[in-house]
Amino acid sequence: MVKGVGVSRDLQWVLTRNWSSSLIKARGINRRFSRSPFNPKGLFVPRFEGQYQQKALTIEPNAGGKGVTLVYKKRRHQRKPAKAVARIVLNKDSRRTLKNIKTFCNRNLYRTDLKNVRIIGSHVCLRRASAILRSQKPKPIKKSRRTAAPKKAAE
């Protein structure tokens, strides 16, 4: 990210869009992907790149393997990167987790472009949290079809 006072997000994007360290280009694919920590969608576009946004959030799986962590940037500490990142651990059931994420975004007026249903089909962070929670569910053990064991010959 270009550092300086009064540098707009648009100018930062123009200066770094072709040489960003989080940029991933794949052969044969016309899209550019990102490994930026505050990019919930994984696409290298200014809308989802959190390093250019004042407010950014993403969802990560918990280290314990149950639940998710909501990671967000505080607008108050823009010039202090160590204080700018905050985490909320959400490890209740999936309904409460998704409700808490939605409530957090609505109450804090957090990036309406990340939650507008008409634009992207669904709230990006809710989709990501839902996918992580679904992957953490234990898979049911499928019973294999047993073939009839051959009966022992009567002696």
Short mmCIF file of C-alpha atoms in Angstrom, two decimals:
data_model
loop_
_atom_site.label_atom_id
_atom_site.label_comp_id
_atom_site.label_asym_id
_atom_site.label_seq_id
_atom_site.Cartn_x
_atom_site.Cartn_y
_atom_site.Cartn_z
CA MET A 1 0.00 0.00 0.00
CA VAL A 2 1.28 3.45 -0.84
CA LYS A 3 1.79 5.42 2.34
CA GLY A 4 1.26 9.14 2.58
CA VAL A 5 -1.11 11.76 3.77
CA GLY A 6 -3.97 12.56 1.46
CA VAL A 7 -3.46 9.64 -0.95
CA SER A 8 -6.84 8.46 -2.13
CA ARG A 9 -7.82 4.82 -2.37
CA ASP A 10 -8.30 5.16 -6.12
CA LEU A 11 -4.78 6.49 -6.59
CA GLN A 12 -3.37 3.68 -4.43
CA TRP A 13 -5.18 1.14 -6.60
CA VAL A 14 -3.91 2.68 -9.85
CA LEU A 15 -0.31 2.69 -8.60
CA THR A 16 -0.24 -0.86 -7.23
CA ARG A 17 -2.78 -2.86 -9.24
CA ASN A 18 -0.24 -4.56 -11.52
CA TRP A 19 2.54 -5.09 -8.96
CA SER A 20 0.81 -6.00 -5.72
CA SER A 21 2.32 -8.77 -3.60
CA SER A 22 -1.13 -10.27 -3.06
CA LEU A 23 -1.84 -10.59 -6.80
CA ILE A 24 -2.15 -14.13 -8.22
CA LYS A 25 -2.32 -14.65 -11.96
CA ALA A 26 -3.22 -18.03 -13.39
CA ARG A 27 -2.55 -19.19 -16.93
CA GLY A 28 -5.58 -19.63 -19.11
CA ILE A 29 -7.85 -17.84 -16.63
CA ASN A 30 -8.83 -14.29 -17.42
CA ARG A 31 -9.42 -13.38 -13.76
CA ARG A 32 -6.87 -12.18 -11.24
CA PHE A 33 -7.01 -13.58 -7.72
CA SER A 34 -5.76 -12.25 -4.40
CA ARG A 35 -4.23 -13.66 -1.25
CA SER A 36 -4.80 -10.48 0.73
CA PRO A 37 -5.91 -11.12 4.33
CA PHE A 38 -8.89 -8.75 4.14
CA ASN A 39 -10.27 -10.05 0.87
CA PRO A 40 -13.36 -12.18 1.61
CA LYS A 41 -14.04 -13.04 -2.03
CA GLY A 42 -10.49 -13.75 -3.18
CA LEU A 43 -10.74 -11.62 -6.33
CA PHE A 44 -8.19 -8.92 -7.09
CA VAL A 45 -10.54 -5.98 -7.59
CA PRO A 46 -10.54 -2.72 -5.58
CA ARG A 47 -13.94 -3.43 -4.08
CA PHE A 48 -12.78 -6.57 -2.26
CA GLU A 49 -9.16 -5.59 -1.56
CA GLY A 50 -9.17 -4.68 2.12
CA GLN A 51 -5.82 -2.92 2.11
CA TYR A 52 -7.31 -0.07 0.07
CA GLN A 53 -10.52 0.21 2.11
CA GLN A 54 -10.98 2.11 5.37
CA LYS A 55 -13.33 -0.57 6.64
CA ALA A 56 -12.63 -4.17 5.76
CA LEU A 57 -13.65 -7.50 7.18
CA THR A 58 -13.11 -11.16 6.52
CA ILE A 59 -13.97 -14.52 8.03
CA GLU A 60 -11.39 -17.09 9.12
CA PRO A 61 -11.83 -20.55 10.61
CA ASN A 62 -11.04 -20.87 14.30
CA ALA A 63 -7.79 -22.52 15.28
CA GLY A 64 -9.67 -25.07 17.42
CA GLY A 65 -11.64 -26.31 14.43
CA LYS A 66 -15.03 -25.18 15.72
CA GLY A 67 -16.58 -21.88 14.67
CA VAL A 68 -15.23 -18.86 12.84
CA THR A 69 -13.41 -15.63 13.63
CA LEU A 70 -14.65 -12.29 12.34
CA VAL A 71 -11.59 -10.15 11.58
CA TYR A 72 -12.17 -6.48 10.84
CA LYS A 73 -10.33 -3.18 10.53
CA LYS A 74 -11.19 -0.36 12.89
CA ARG A 75 -11.60 2.93 11.12
CA ARG A 76 -10.47 4.80 14.22
CA HIS A 77 -6.92 3.38 14.03
CA GLN A 78 -6.15 3.79 10.33
CA ARG A 79 -2.67 5.19 10.92
CA LYS A 80 -1.77 2.56 13.55
CA PRO A 81 -1.69 -0.86 11.86
CA ALA A 82 -1.05 -2.79 15.09
CA LYS A 83 -4.25 -1.44 16.66
CA ALA A 84 -6.30 -1.44 13.47
CA VAL A 85 -7.10 -5.17 13.38
CA ALA A 86 -9.69 -6.63 15.76
CA ARG A 87 -11.05 -10.17 16.06
CA ILE A 88 -14.33 -11.57 17.31
CA VAL A 89 -14.51 -15.31 17.96
CA LEU A 90 -17.88 -16.83 17.06
CA ASN A 91 -18.20 -20.48 18.08
CA LYS A 92 -21.86 -20.99 18.87
CA ASP A 93 -24.16 -22.82 16.50
CA SER A 94 -24.33 -21.77 12.85
CA ARG A 95 -27.56 -19.76 13.09
CA ARG A 96 -26.25 -17.56 15.89
CA THR A 97 -22.91 -17.14 14.17
CA LEU A 98 -24.45 -15.96 10.91
CA LYS A 99 -26.89 -13.71 12.79
CA ASN A 100 -24.01 -12.12 14.73
CA ILE A 101 -22.07 -11.41 11.53
CA LYS A 102 -25.13 -9.84 9.91
CA THR A 103 -25.89 -7.77 13.02
CA PHE A 104 -22.28 -6.57 13.21
CA CYS A 105 -22.37 -5.39 9.60
CA ASN A 106 -25.75 -3.69 9.95
CA ARG A 107 -25.08 -1.92 13.24
CA ASN A 108 -21.69 -0.59 12.24
CA LEU A 109 -22.83 0.43 8.74
CA TYR A 110 -20.09 -1.83 7.48
CA ARG A 111 -19.51 -1.70 3.74
CA THR A 112 -22.91 -1.88 2.13
CA ASP A 113 -21.29 -3.09 -1.08
CA LEU A 114 -20.37 -6.32 0.71
CA LYS A 115 -23.95 -7.01 1.74
CA ASN A 116 -26.14 -5.61 -1.04
CA VAL A 117 -28.19 -8.54 -2.30
CA ARG A 118 -28.89 -7.10 -5.74
CA ILE A 119 -25.23 -6.57 -6.60
CA ILE A 120 -23.45 -9.78 -5.69
CA GLY A 121 -26.13 -12.31 -4.94
CA SER A 122 -25.45 -12.61 -1.23
CA HIS A 123 -23.46 -11.17 1.60
CA VAL A 124 -19.89 -12.28 0.85
CA CYS A 125 -18.87 -12.77 4.45
CA LEU A 126 -22.03 -14.72 5.28
CA ARG A 127 -21.37 -17.05 2.38
CA ARG A 128 -17.79 -17.58 3.48
CA ALA A 129 -18.79 -18.20 7.10
CA SER A 130 -21.47 -20.62 6.00
CA ALA A 131 -18.99 -22.56 3.86
CA ILE A 132 -16.47 -22.75 6.70
CA LEU A 133 -19.11 -23.91 9.18
CA ARG A 134 -20.37 -26.50 6.70
CA SER A 135 -16.86 -27.86 6.23
CA GLN A 136 -16.43 -28.18 10.01
CA LYS A 137 -19.51 -30.36 10.42
CA PRO A 138 -18.73 -34.00 11.07
CA LYS A 139 -19.48 -36.16 8.08
CA PRO A 140 -21.95 -38.98 8.70
CA ILE A 141 -20.41 -42.41 8.39
CA LYS A 142 -21.89 -44.23 5.46
CA LYS A 143 -22.69 -47.85 6.09
CA SER A 144 -21.30 -50.06 3.42
CA ARG A 145 -23.51 -52.63 1.82
CA ARG A 146 -22.66 -55.93 3.28
CA THR A 147 -22.79 -59.01 1.20
CA ALA A 148 -24.15 -62.08 2.87
CA ALA A 149 -21.33 -63.99 4.49
CA PRO A 150 -21.02 -67.56 3.29
CA LYS A 151 -22.53 -69.94 5.80
CA LYS A 152 -20.25 -72.48 7.36
CA ALA A 153 -20.80 -75.94 6.12
CA ALA A 154 -22.52 -78.12 8.67
CA GLU A 155 -20.19 -80.75 9.99
#
